[in-house]
PDB file of C-alpha atoms and ligand atoms in Angstrom:
ATOM      1  CA  MET A   1     -46.655  40.454 -76.625  1.00 77.00           C
ATOM      2  CA  LYS A   2     -45.636  37.140 -75.298  1.00 83.00           C
ATOM      3  CA  TYR A   3     -48.413  34.946 -76.689  1.00 94.00           C
ATOM      4  CA  LYS A   4     -50.630  34.872 -79.732  1.00 97.00           C
ATOM      5  CA  ARG A   5     -53.130  32.224 -78.757  1.00 98.00           C
ATOM      6  CA  ILE A   6     -53.861  31.148 -75.191  1.00 98.00           C
ATOM      7  CA  LEU A   7     -55.921  28.567 -73.388  1.00 98.00           C
ATOM      8  CA  LEU A   8     -57.110  30.165 -70.166  1.00 98.00           C
ATOM      9  CA  LYS A   9     -58.122  27.729 -67.437  1.00 98.00           C
ATOM     10  CA  LEU A  10     -60.356  29.189 -64.740  1.00 98.00           C
ATOM     11  CA  SER A  11     -61.386  27.264 -61.648  1.00 94.00           C
ATOM     12  CA  GLY A  12     -64.979  26.874 -60.930  1.00 95.00           C
ATOM     13  CA  GLU A  13     -64.176  27.191 -57.214  1.00 93.00           C
ATOM     14  CA  SER A  14     -62.797  30.691 -57.716  1.00 93.00           C
ATOM     15  CA  LEU A  15     -66.084  31.699 -59.298  1.00 96.00           C
ATOM     16  CA  MET A  16     -67.736  31.381 -55.851  1.00 95.00           C
ATOM     17  CA  GLY A  17     -65.873  34.467 -54.719  1.00 93.00           C
ATOM     18  CA  LYS A  18     -66.978  35.181 -51.153  1.00 92.00           C
ATOM     19  CA  GLN A  19     -69.893  32.740 -51.310  1.00 94.00           C
ATOM     20  CA  ASN A  20     -69.661  29.061 -50.434  1.00 92.00           C
ATOM     21  CA  TYR A  21     -71.635  27.821 -53.458  1.00 96.00           C
ATOM     22  CA  GLY A  22     -72.506  28.924 -56.962  1.00 97.00           C
ATOM     23  CA  ILE A  23     -71.544  32.037 -58.922  1.00 98.00           C
ATOM     24  CA  ASP A  24     -70.464  35.329 -57.418  1.00 97.00           C
ATOM     25  CA  THR A  25     -71.377  37.857 -60.100  1.00 97.00           C
ATOM     26  CA  GLU A  26     -68.724  40.278 -58.884  1.00 97.00           C
ATOM     27  CA  ARG A  27     -65.969  37.672 -59.467  1.00 97.00           C
ATOM     28  CA  LEU A  28     -67.597  36.682 -62.735  1.00 97.00           C
ATOM     29  CA  ASN A  29     -67.560  40.202 -63.987  1.00 98.00           C
ATOM     30  CA  ASP A  30     -63.968  40.778 -62.802  1.00 97.00           C
ATOM     31  CA  TYR A  31     -62.942  37.784 -64.885  1.00 98.00           C
ATOM     32  CA  ALA A  32     -64.963  39.101 -67.900  1.00 98.00           C
ATOM     33  CA  ARG A  33     -63.323  42.477 -67.721  1.00 98.00           C
ATOM     34  CA  GLN A  34     -59.855  40.916 -67.515  1.00 98.00           C
ATOM     35  CA  ILE A  35     -60.574  38.702 -70.502  1.00 98.00           C
ATOM     36  CA  LYS A  36     -61.964  41.653 -72.519  1.00 98.00           C
ATOM     37  CA  GLU A  37     -58.788  43.619 -71.780  1.00 98.00           C
ATOM     38  CA  VAL A  38     -56.489  40.970 -73.343  1.00 98.00           C
ATOM     39  CA  HIS A  39     -58.993  40.230 -76.137  1.00 98.00           C
ATOM     40  CA  GLU A  40     -58.638  43.902 -77.137  1.00 98.00           C
ATOM     41  CA  MET A  41     -54.883  43.383 -77.364  1.00 97.00           C
ATOM     42  CA  GLY A  42     -55.642  40.993 -80.239  1.00 97.00           C
ATOM     43  CA  ILE A  43     -54.901  37.733 -78.324  1.00 98.00           C
ATOM     44  CA  GLN A  44     -56.798  34.675 -79.465  1.00 98.00           C
ATOM     45  CA  ILE A  45     -58.496  33.228 -76.454  1.00 98.00           C
ATOM     46  CA  GLY A  46     -59.884  29.782 -75.639  1.00 98.00           C
ATOM     47  CA  ILE A  47     -61.266  29.240 -72.119  1.00 98.00           C
ATOM     48  CA  VAL A  48     -62.017  26.178 -70.011  1.00 98.00           C
ATOM     49  CA  ILE A  49     -63.840  26.735 -66.717  1.00 98.00           C
ATOM     50  CA  GLY A  50     -64.246  24.171 -63.914  1.00 97.00           C
ATOM     51  CA  GLY A  51     -67.417  23.250 -62.133  1.00 98.00           C
ATOM     52  CA  GLY A  52     -66.324  22.713 -58.578  1.00 96.00           C
ATOM     53  CA  ASN A  53     -68.433  25.644 -57.336  1.00 97.00           C
ATOM     54  CA  ILE A  54     -71.519  23.595 -58.257  1.00 97.00           C
ATOM     55  CA  PHE A  55     -70.784  19.918 -58.405  1.00 97.00           C
ATOM     56  CA  ARG A  56     -67.784  17.484 -58.313  1.00 96.00           C
ATOM     57  CA  GLY A  57     -68.125  13.865 -59.329  1.00 94.00           C
ATOM     58  CA  LEU A  58     -65.828  12.617 -56.665  1.00 92.00           C
ATOM     59  CA  THR A  59     -67.564  14.438 -53.880  1.00 93.00           C
ATOM     60  CA  GLY A  60     -70.831  13.102 -55.236  1.00 92.00           C
ATOM     61  CA  ALA A  61     -69.498   9.601 -55.245  1.00 93.00           C
ATOM     62  CA  GLY A  62     -68.523  10.006 -51.597  1.00 95.00           C
ATOM     63  CA  LYS A  63     -72.162  10.753 -50.866  1.00 95.00           C
ATOM     64  CA  GLY A  64     -73.473   7.776 -52.695  1.00 95.00           C
ATOM     65  CA  PHE A  65     -73.904   9.024 -56.230  1.00 95.00           C
ATOM     66  CA  ASP A  66     -72.925   6.762 -59.091  1.00 97.00           C
ATOM     67  CA  ARG A  67     -69.468   8.034 -60.159  1.00 97.00           C
ATOM     68  CA  VAL A  68     -70.237   8.265 -63.865  1.00 98.00           C
ATOM     69  CA  LYS A  69     -73.462  10.070 -63.313  1.00 98.00           C
ATOM     70  CA  GLY A  70     -71.791  12.344 -60.702  1.00 97.00           C
ATOM     71  CA  ASP A  71     -69.085  13.178 -63.224  1.00 98.00           C
ATOM     72  CA  GLN A  72     -71.771  13.918 -65.879  1.00 98.00           C
ATOM     73  CA  MET A  73     -73.365  16.261 -63.325  1.00 98.00           C
ATOM     74  CA  GLY A  74     -69.955  17.910 -62.863  1.00 98.00           C
ATOM     75  CA  MET A  75     -69.636  18.297 -66.668  1.00 98.00           C
ATOM     76  CA  CYS A  76     -73.038  19.941 -66.707  1.00 98.00           C
ATOM     77  CA  ALA A  77     -71.851  22.310 -63.960  1.00 98.00           C
ATOM     78  CA  THR A  78     -68.983  23.422 -66.279  1.00 98.00           C
ATOM     79  CA  VAL A  79     -71.640  24.213 -68.916  1.00 98.00           C
ATOM     80  CA  ILE A  80     -73.556  26.351 -66.467  1.00 98.00           C
ATOM     81  CA  ASN A  81     -70.358  28.293 -65.588  1.00 98.00           C
ATOM     82  CA  SER A  82     -69.476  28.610 -69.300  1.00 98.00           C
ATOM     83  CA  LEU A  83     -72.869  30.078 -70.054  1.00 98.00           C
ATOM     84  CA  ALA A  84     -72.466  32.532 -67.169  1.00 98.00           C
ATOM     85  CA  LEU A  85     -69.041  33.644 -68.449  1.00 98.00           C
ATOM     86  CA  SER A  86     -70.349  33.911 -72.000  1.00 98.00           C
ATOM     87  CA  SER A  87     -73.179  36.101 -70.769  1.00 98.00           C
ATOM     88  CA  ALA A  88     -70.883  38.314 -68.752  1.00 98.00           C
ATOM     89  CA  LEU A  89     -68.513  38.781 -71.746  1.00 98.00           C
ATOM     90  CA  GLY A  90     -71.478  39.388 -74.022  1.00 98.00           C
ATOM     91  CA  ALA A  91     -72.631  42.231 -71.753  1.00 98.00           C
ATOM     92  CA  LEU A  92     -69.235  43.800 -72.203  1.00 98.00           C
ATOM     93  CA  GLY A  93     -69.507  43.564 -76.001  1.00 98.00           C
ATOM     94  CA  VAL A  94     -67.200  40.589 -76.453  1.00 98.00           C
ATOM     95  CA  LYS A  95     -68.340  38.006 -78.889  1.00 98.00           C
ATOM     96  CA  THR A  96     -68.132  34.487 -77.569  1.00 98.00           C
ATOM     97  CA  LYS A  97     -68.853  30.950 -78.763  1.00 98.00           C
ATOM     98  CA  VAL A  98     -69.718  28.253 -76.257  1.00 98.00           C
ATOM     99  CA  LEU A  99     -68.562  24.839 -77.659  1.00 98.00           C
ATOM    100  CA  THR A 100     -69.606  21.731 -75.839  1.00 98.00           C
ATOM    101  CA  ALA A 101     -67.817  18.376 -75.579  1.00 98.00           C
ATOM    102  CA  ILE A 102     -71.233  16.709 -75.443  1.00 98.00           C
ATOM    103  CA  ARG A 103     -73.895  17.514 -77.980  1.00 98.00           C
ATOM    104  CA  MET A 104     -76.461  19.860 -76.511  1.00 97.00           C
ATOM    105  CA  GLU A 105     -77.517  22.312 -79.219  1.00 97.00           C
ATOM    106  CA  PRO A 106     -78.783  25.002 -78.878  1.00 97.00           C
ATOM    107  CA  ILE A 107     -76.908  25.579 -75.652  1.00 98.00           C
ATOM    108  CA  GLY A 108     -73.644  25.488 -77.513  1.00 97.00           C
ATOM    109  CA  GLU A 109     -72.163  24.059 -80.729  1.00 98.00           C
ATOM    110  CA  PHE A 110     -70.562  20.648 -80.650  1.00 98.00           C
ATOM    111  CA  TYR A 111     -66.820  21.123 -80.346  1.00 98.00           C
ATOM    112  CA  THR A 112     -64.370  20.535 -83.123  1.00 98.00           C
ATOM    113  CA  LYS A 113     -60.820  21.836 -83.333  1.00 98.00           C
ATOM    114  CA  TRP A 114     -61.456  23.613 -86.653  1.00 98.00           C
ATOM    115  CA  LYS A 115     -64.668  25.270 -85.483  1.00 98.00           C
ATOM    116  CA  ALA A 116     -62.722  26.581 -82.518  1.00 98.00           C
ATOM    117  CA  ILE A 117     -59.767  27.886 -84.494  1.00 98.00           C
ATOM    118  CA  GLU A 118     -61.928  29.483 -87.155  1.00 98.00           C
ATOM    119  CA  ALA A 119     -64.012  31.244 -84.406  1.00 98.00           C
ATOM    120  CA  MET A 120     -60.920  32.462 -82.557  1.00 98.00           C
ATOM    121  CA  GLU A 121     -59.359  33.797 -85.741  1.00 98.00           C
ATOM    122  CA  ALA A 122     -62.655  35.621 -86.453  1.00 98.00           C
ATOM    123  CA  GLY A 123     -62.387  37.358 -83.051  1.00 98.00           C
ATOM    124  CA  TYR A 124     -64.658  35.164 -80.930  1.00 98.00           C
ATOM    125  CA  VAL A 125     -63.609  34.114 -77.475  1.00 98.00           C
ATOM    126  CA  CYS A 126     -64.201  30.354 -77.401  1.00 98.00           C
ATOM    127  CA  ILE A 127     -65.407  28.732 -74.196  1.00 98.00           C
ATOM    128  CA  PHE A 128     -64.878  24.995 -74.163  1.00 98.00           C
ATOM    129  CA  SER A 129     -67.485  23.398 -71.920  1.00 98.00           C
ATOM    130  CA  ALA A 130     -68.310  19.965 -70.513  1.00 98.00           C
ATOM    131  CA  GLY A 131     -64.587  19.119 -70.006  1.00 98.00           C
ATOM    132  CA  THR A 132     -63.462  16.230 -72.164  1.00 98.00           C
ATOM    133  CA  GLY A 133     -67.009  14.832 -72.351  1.00 98.00           C
ATOM    134  CA  SER A 134     -65.901  11.732 -70.485  1.00 98.00           C
ATOM    135  CA  PRO A 135     -66.105  10.780 -66.837  1.00 98.00           C
ATOM    136  CA  TYR A 136     -63.018  10.236 -64.690  1.00 98.00           C
ATOM    137  CA  PHE A 137     -61.365  13.268 -66.152  1.00 98.00           C
ATOM    138  CA  THR A 138     -61.134  16.787 -64.769  1.00 97.00           C
ATOM    139  CA  THR A 139     -61.378  20.250 -66.391  1.00 98.00           C
ATOM    140  CA  ASP A 140     -57.528  20.438 -65.976  1.00 98.00           C
ATOM    141  CA  THR A 141     -57.333  17.479 -68.353  1.00 98.00           C
ATOM    142  CA  GLY A 142     -59.989  19.150 -70.514  1.00 98.00           C
ATOM    143  CA  SER A 143     -57.928  22.286 -70.734  1.00 98.00           C
ATOM    144  CA  SER A 144     -54.701  20.394 -71.480  1.00 98.00           C
ATOM    145  CA  LEU A 145     -56.522  18.565 -74.288  1.00 98.00           C
ATOM    146  CA  ARG A 146     -58.135  21.734 -75.759  1.00 98.00           C
ATOM    147  CA  GLY A 147     -54.901  23.722 -75.355  1.00 98.00           C
ATOM    148  CA  ILE A 148     -52.941  21.106 -77.314  1.00 98.00           C
ATOM    149  CA  GLU A 149     -55.663  20.697 -79.899  1.00 98.00           C
ATOM    150  CA  ILE A 150     -56.110  24.434 -80.619  1.00 98.00           C
ATOM    151  CA  GLU A 151     -52.280  24.780 -80.712  1.00 98.00           C
ATOM    152  CA  ALA A 152     -52.234  27.349 -77.940  1.00 98.00           C
ATOM    153  CA  ASP A 153     -48.832  28.879 -77.142  1.00 98.00           C
ATOM    154  CA  VAL A 154     -49.450  28.353 -73.425  1.00 98.00           C
ATOM    155  CA  MET A 155     -52.016  27.289 -70.884  1.00 98.00           C
ATOM    156  CA  LEU A 156     -52.604  30.057 -68.462  1.00 98.00           C
ATOM    157  CA  LYS A 157     -53.851  28.522 -65.265  1.00 98.00           C
ATOM    158  CA  GLY A 158     -55.664  31.176 -63.258  1.00 97.00           C
ATOM    159  CA  THR A 159     -55.881  30.186 -59.626  1.00 93.00           C
ATOM    160  CA  ARG A 160     -56.077  31.877 -56.210  1.00 90.00           C
ATOM    161  CA  VAL A 161     -52.352  31.400 -55.457  1.00 92.00           C
ATOM    162  CA  ASP A 162     -49.732  33.278 -57.413  1.00 94.00           C
ATOM    163  CA  GLY A 163     -47.655  30.315 -58.635  1.00 97.00           C
ATOM    164  CA  VAL A 164     -46.063  27.014 -57.801  1.00 97.00           C
ATOM    165  CA  TYR A 165     -44.397  26.767 -54.350  1.00 97.00           C
ATOM    166  CA  THR A 166     -42.047  24.229 -52.727  1.00 96.00           C
ATOM    167  CA  ALA A 167     -44.969  23.459 -50.406  1.00 92.00           C
ATOM    168  CA  ASP A 168     -48.642  24.673 -49.957  1.00 88.00           C
ATOM    169  CA  PRO A 169     -48.172  28.360 -49.108  1.00 86.00           C
ATOM    170  CA  GLU A 170     -51.555  28.416 -47.390  1.00 85.00           C
ATOM    171  CA  LYS A 171     -50.281  25.803 -44.889  1.00 90.00           C
ATOM    172  CA  ASP A 172     -46.516  26.273 -44.791  1.00 92.00           C
ATOM    173  CA  PRO A 173     -45.215  29.922 -44.317  1.00 91.00           C
ATOM    174  CA  THR A 174     -41.683  28.898 -45.260  1.00 94.00           C
ATOM    175  CA  ALA A 175     -42.779  27.731 -48.741  1.00 94.00           C
ATOM    176  CA  LYS A 176     -40.797  29.341 -51.635  1.00 96.00           C
ATOM    177  CA  LYS A 177     -42.225  30.252 -55.033  1.00 97.00           C
ATOM    178  CA  PHE A 178     -40.652  29.121 -58.288  1.00 98.00           C
ATOM    179  CA  SER A 179     -40.389  31.614 -61.159  1.00 97.00           C
ATOM    180  CA  GLU A 180     -40.088  28.590 -63.471  1.00 98.00           C
ATOM    181  CA  ILE A 181     -39.872  24.855 -63.035  1.00 98.00           C
ATOM    182  CA  THR A 182     -39.668  21.802 -65.344  1.00 98.00           C
ATOM    183  CA  PHE A 183     -42.354  19.143 -65.614  1.00 98.00           C
ATOM    184  CA  ASP A 184     -39.814  16.535 -64.403  1.00 97.00           C
ATOM    185  CA  GLU A 185     -39.269  18.557 -61.206  1.00 97.00           C
ATOM    186  CA  ILE A 186     -43.019  18.677 -60.655  1.00 97.00           C
ATOM    187  CA  TYR A 187     -42.985  14.877 -60.567  1.00 96.00           C
ATOM    188  CA  THR A 188     -39.807  14.413 -58.451  1.00 96.00           C
ATOM    189  CA  ARG A 189     -40.874  17.071 -55.871  1.00 95.00           C
ATOM    190  CA  ASN A 190     -44.411  15.678 -55.875  1.00 94.00           C
ATOM    191  CA  LEU A 191     -45.891  19.168 -56.442  1.00 95.00           C
ATOM    192  CA  LYS A 192     -49.611  19.543 -57.232  1.00 90.00           C
ATOM    193  CA  VAL A 193     -50.035  21.924 -60.169  1.00 93.00           C
ATOM    194  CA  MET A 194     -52.808  19.962 -61.779  1.00 95.00           C
ATOM    195  CA  ASP A 195     -53.746  16.270 -61.618  1.00 95.00           C
ATOM    196  CA  LEU A 196     -51.106  13.927 -63.109  1.00 96.00           C
ATOM    197  CA  THR A 197     -53.158  13.064 -66.203  1.00 97.00           C
ATOM    198  CA  ALA A 198     -53.409  16.729 -67.108  1.00 98.00           C
ATOM    199  CA  THR A 199     -49.783  17.474 -66.330  1.00 97.00           C
ATOM    200  CA  THR A 200     -48.535  14.524 -68.307  1.00 98.00           C
ATOM    201  CA  MET A 201     -50.557  15.505 -71.377  1.00 98.00           C
ATOM    202  CA  CYS A 202     -49.022  18.928 -71.248  1.00 98.00           C
ATOM    203  CA  LYS A 203     -45.478  17.485 -70.779  1.00 98.00           C
ATOM    204  CA  GLU A 204     -45.803  14.931 -73.587  1.00 98.00           C
ATOM    205  CA  ASN A 205     -47.177  17.455 -75.980  1.00 98.00           C
ATOM    206  CA  GLY A 206     -44.936  20.342 -75.056  1.00 98.00           C
ATOM    207  CA  LEU A 207     -47.659  22.759 -73.836  1.00 98.00           C
ATOM    208  CA  PRO A 208     -46.166  24.996 -71.210  1.00 98.00           C
ATOM    209  CA  ILE A 209     -48.362  26.019 -68.241  1.00 98.00           C
ATOM    210  CA  TYR A 210     -48.221  29.447 -66.548  1.00 98.00           C
ATOM    211  CA  VAL A 211     -49.706  29.452 -63.096  1.00 98.00           C
ATOM    212  CA  PHE A 212     -50.823  32.833 -61.712  1.00 98.00           C
ATOM    213  CA  ASN A 213     -53.369  34.498 -59.433  1.00 97.00           C
ATOM    214  CA  MET A 214     -56.280  35.415 -61.550  1.00 96.00           C
ATOM    215  CA  ASP A 215     -58.260  36.813 -58.597  1.00 95.00           C
ATOM    216  CA  ILE A 216     -56.186  39.939 -58.675  1.00 96.00           C
ATOM    217  CA  VAL A 217     -57.693  42.190 -61.308  1.00 96.00           C
ATOM    218  CA  GLY A 218     -55.182  43.171 -64.025  1.00 97.00           C
ATOM    219  CA  ASN A 219     -53.018  40.000 -63.601  1.00 98.00           C
ATOM    220  CA  LEU A 220     -54.151  38.363 -66.848  1.00 98.00           C
ATOM    221  CA  LYS A 221     -52.829  41.423 -68.749  1.00 97.00           C
ATOM    222  CA  ARG A 222     -49.680  41.400 -66.739  1.00 97.00           C
ATOM    223  CA  VAL A 223     -49.017  37.803 -67.785  1.00 97.00           C
ATOM    224  CA  ILE A 224     -49.653  38.610 -71.521  1.00 97.00           C
ATOM    225  CA  ASN A 225     -47.203  41.519 -71.148  1.00 96.00           C
ATOM    226  CA  GLY A 226     -44.602  39.091 -69.882  1.00 95.00           C
ATOM    227  CA  GLU A 227     -44.431  40.337 -66.283  1.00 96.00           C
ATOM    228  CA  ASP A 228     -42.944  37.684 -63.944  1.00 96.00           C
ATOM    229  CA  ILE A 229     -45.873  37.358 -61.498  1.00 97.00           C
ATOM    230  CA  GLY A 230     -46.399  33.605 -61.567  1.00 98.00           C
ATOM    231  CA  THR A 231     -44.644  30.301 -62.356  1.00 98.00           C
ATOM    232  CA  LEU A 232     -43.852  28.895 -65.783  1.00 98.00           C
ATOM    233  CA  VAL A 233     -43.893  25.053 -66.018  1.00 98.00           C
ATOM    234  CA  HIS A 234     -42.080  23.776 -69.069  1.00 98.00           C
ATOM    235  CA  ASN A 235     -40.069  20.817 -70.459  1.00 97.00           C
TER     236      ASN A 235
HETATM  237  N1  UDP B 301     -65.649  16.296 -65.202  1.00 90.33           N
HETATM  238  C1  UDP B 301     -65.616  15.115 -65.865  1.00 90.33           C
HETATM  239  N2  UDP B 301     -64.886  15.047 -67.034  1.00 90.33           N
HETATM  240  C2  UDP B 301     -64.182  16.124 -67.559  1.00 90.33           C
HETATM  241  C3  UDP B 301     -64.250  17.252 -66.829  1.00 90.33           C
HETATM  242  C4  UDP B 301     -65.009  17.365 -65.640  1.00 90.33           C
HETATM  243  O1  UDP B 301     -66.172  14.119 -65.435  1.00 90.33           O
HETATM  244  O2  UDP B 301     -63.573  15.946 -68.631  1.00 90.33           O
HETATM  245  C5  UDP B 301     -66.467  16.385 -63.983  1.00 90.33           C
HETATM  246  C6  UDP B 301     -65.804  15.874 -62.646  1.00 90.33           C
HETATM  247  O3  UDP B 301     -66.816  15.247 -61.915  1.00 90.33           O
HETATM  248  C7  UDP B 301     -65.383  17.114 -61.961  1.00 90.33           C
HETATM  249  C8  UDP B 301     -66.426  18.130 -62.325  1.00 90.33           C
HETATM  250  O4  UDP B 301     -66.795  17.780 -63.697  1.00 90.33           O
HETATM  251  O5  UDP B 301     -65.354  16.907 -60.556  1.00 90.33           O
HETATM  252  C9  UDP B 301     -66.031  19.574 -62.239  1.00 90.33           C
HETATM  253  O6  UDP B 301     -64.802  19.825 -62.864  1.00 90.33           O
HETATM  254  P1  UDP B 301     -63.482  20.214 -61.982  1.00 90.33           P
HETATM  255  O7  UDP B 301     -63.546  19.497 -60.725  1.00 90.33           O
HETATM  256  O8  UDP B 301     -62.304  20.006 -62.839  1.00 90.33           O
HETATM  257  O9  UDP B 301     -63.715  21.688 -61.721  1.00 90.33           O
HETATM  258  P2  UDP B 301     -62.826  22.643 -60.732  1.00 90.33           P
HETATM  259  O10 UDP B 301     -62.284  21.776 -59.640  1.00 90.33           O
HETATM  260  O11 UDP B 301     -61.703  23.188 -61.602  1.00 90.33           O
HETATM  261  O12 UDP B 301     -63.740  23.645 -60.212  1.00 90.33           O
END
């Protein structure tokens, strides 16, 4: 197996599935089944899930919300998604622990690195919710931070595209996919893998990112087995 401990980043937006808002239970259960599959392989798993299917601070600010309050609403949205994922995993018999970056017991335990590592070593899937706990950040930054803290071997970024392309493949049919690419090239080619804050954290702390399409069932396991289905971003 390629990795022992992973940080899996799931986008909130993907959780909408075919809907245009909220949580599509079919997609949620697909994710849960994929996670269970790799959990059974003995992989230690930490998960960060976005909140864009419910609320985004920036969008809120555009509609007149105070930015900080909007971001706090976005962080609450990630907690809702985390609870949904925890529930779906629980229904499949997978033990989970929801940790929160903002105190909100009994919804989840307040995050510390050691609590997380101890839980993962005891076989719990840890779901890190509320991002970094601070406004002006994203869940991509939250997952970079948690991935680095928990000493993950890699951040697996599950998206709806199957890797990093020379241009947006949904807009440019001539776009070519990279099998691997360095962080420096991400900057020089101005590619959007994650926001720059999140990308720079990974670069400076040597956490590689593997971008792959999580919406195809079975792909998470393929990545763990070392199949070349996405793009590896590294130093
Ligand atoms: N957010 C924040 N701080 C964080 C993480 C998230 O303020 O550390 C807020 C921010 O408003 C963001 C929202 O939560 O728009 C949802 O997260 P994100 O947009 O990253 O979710 P995704 O786009 O992956 O669905």
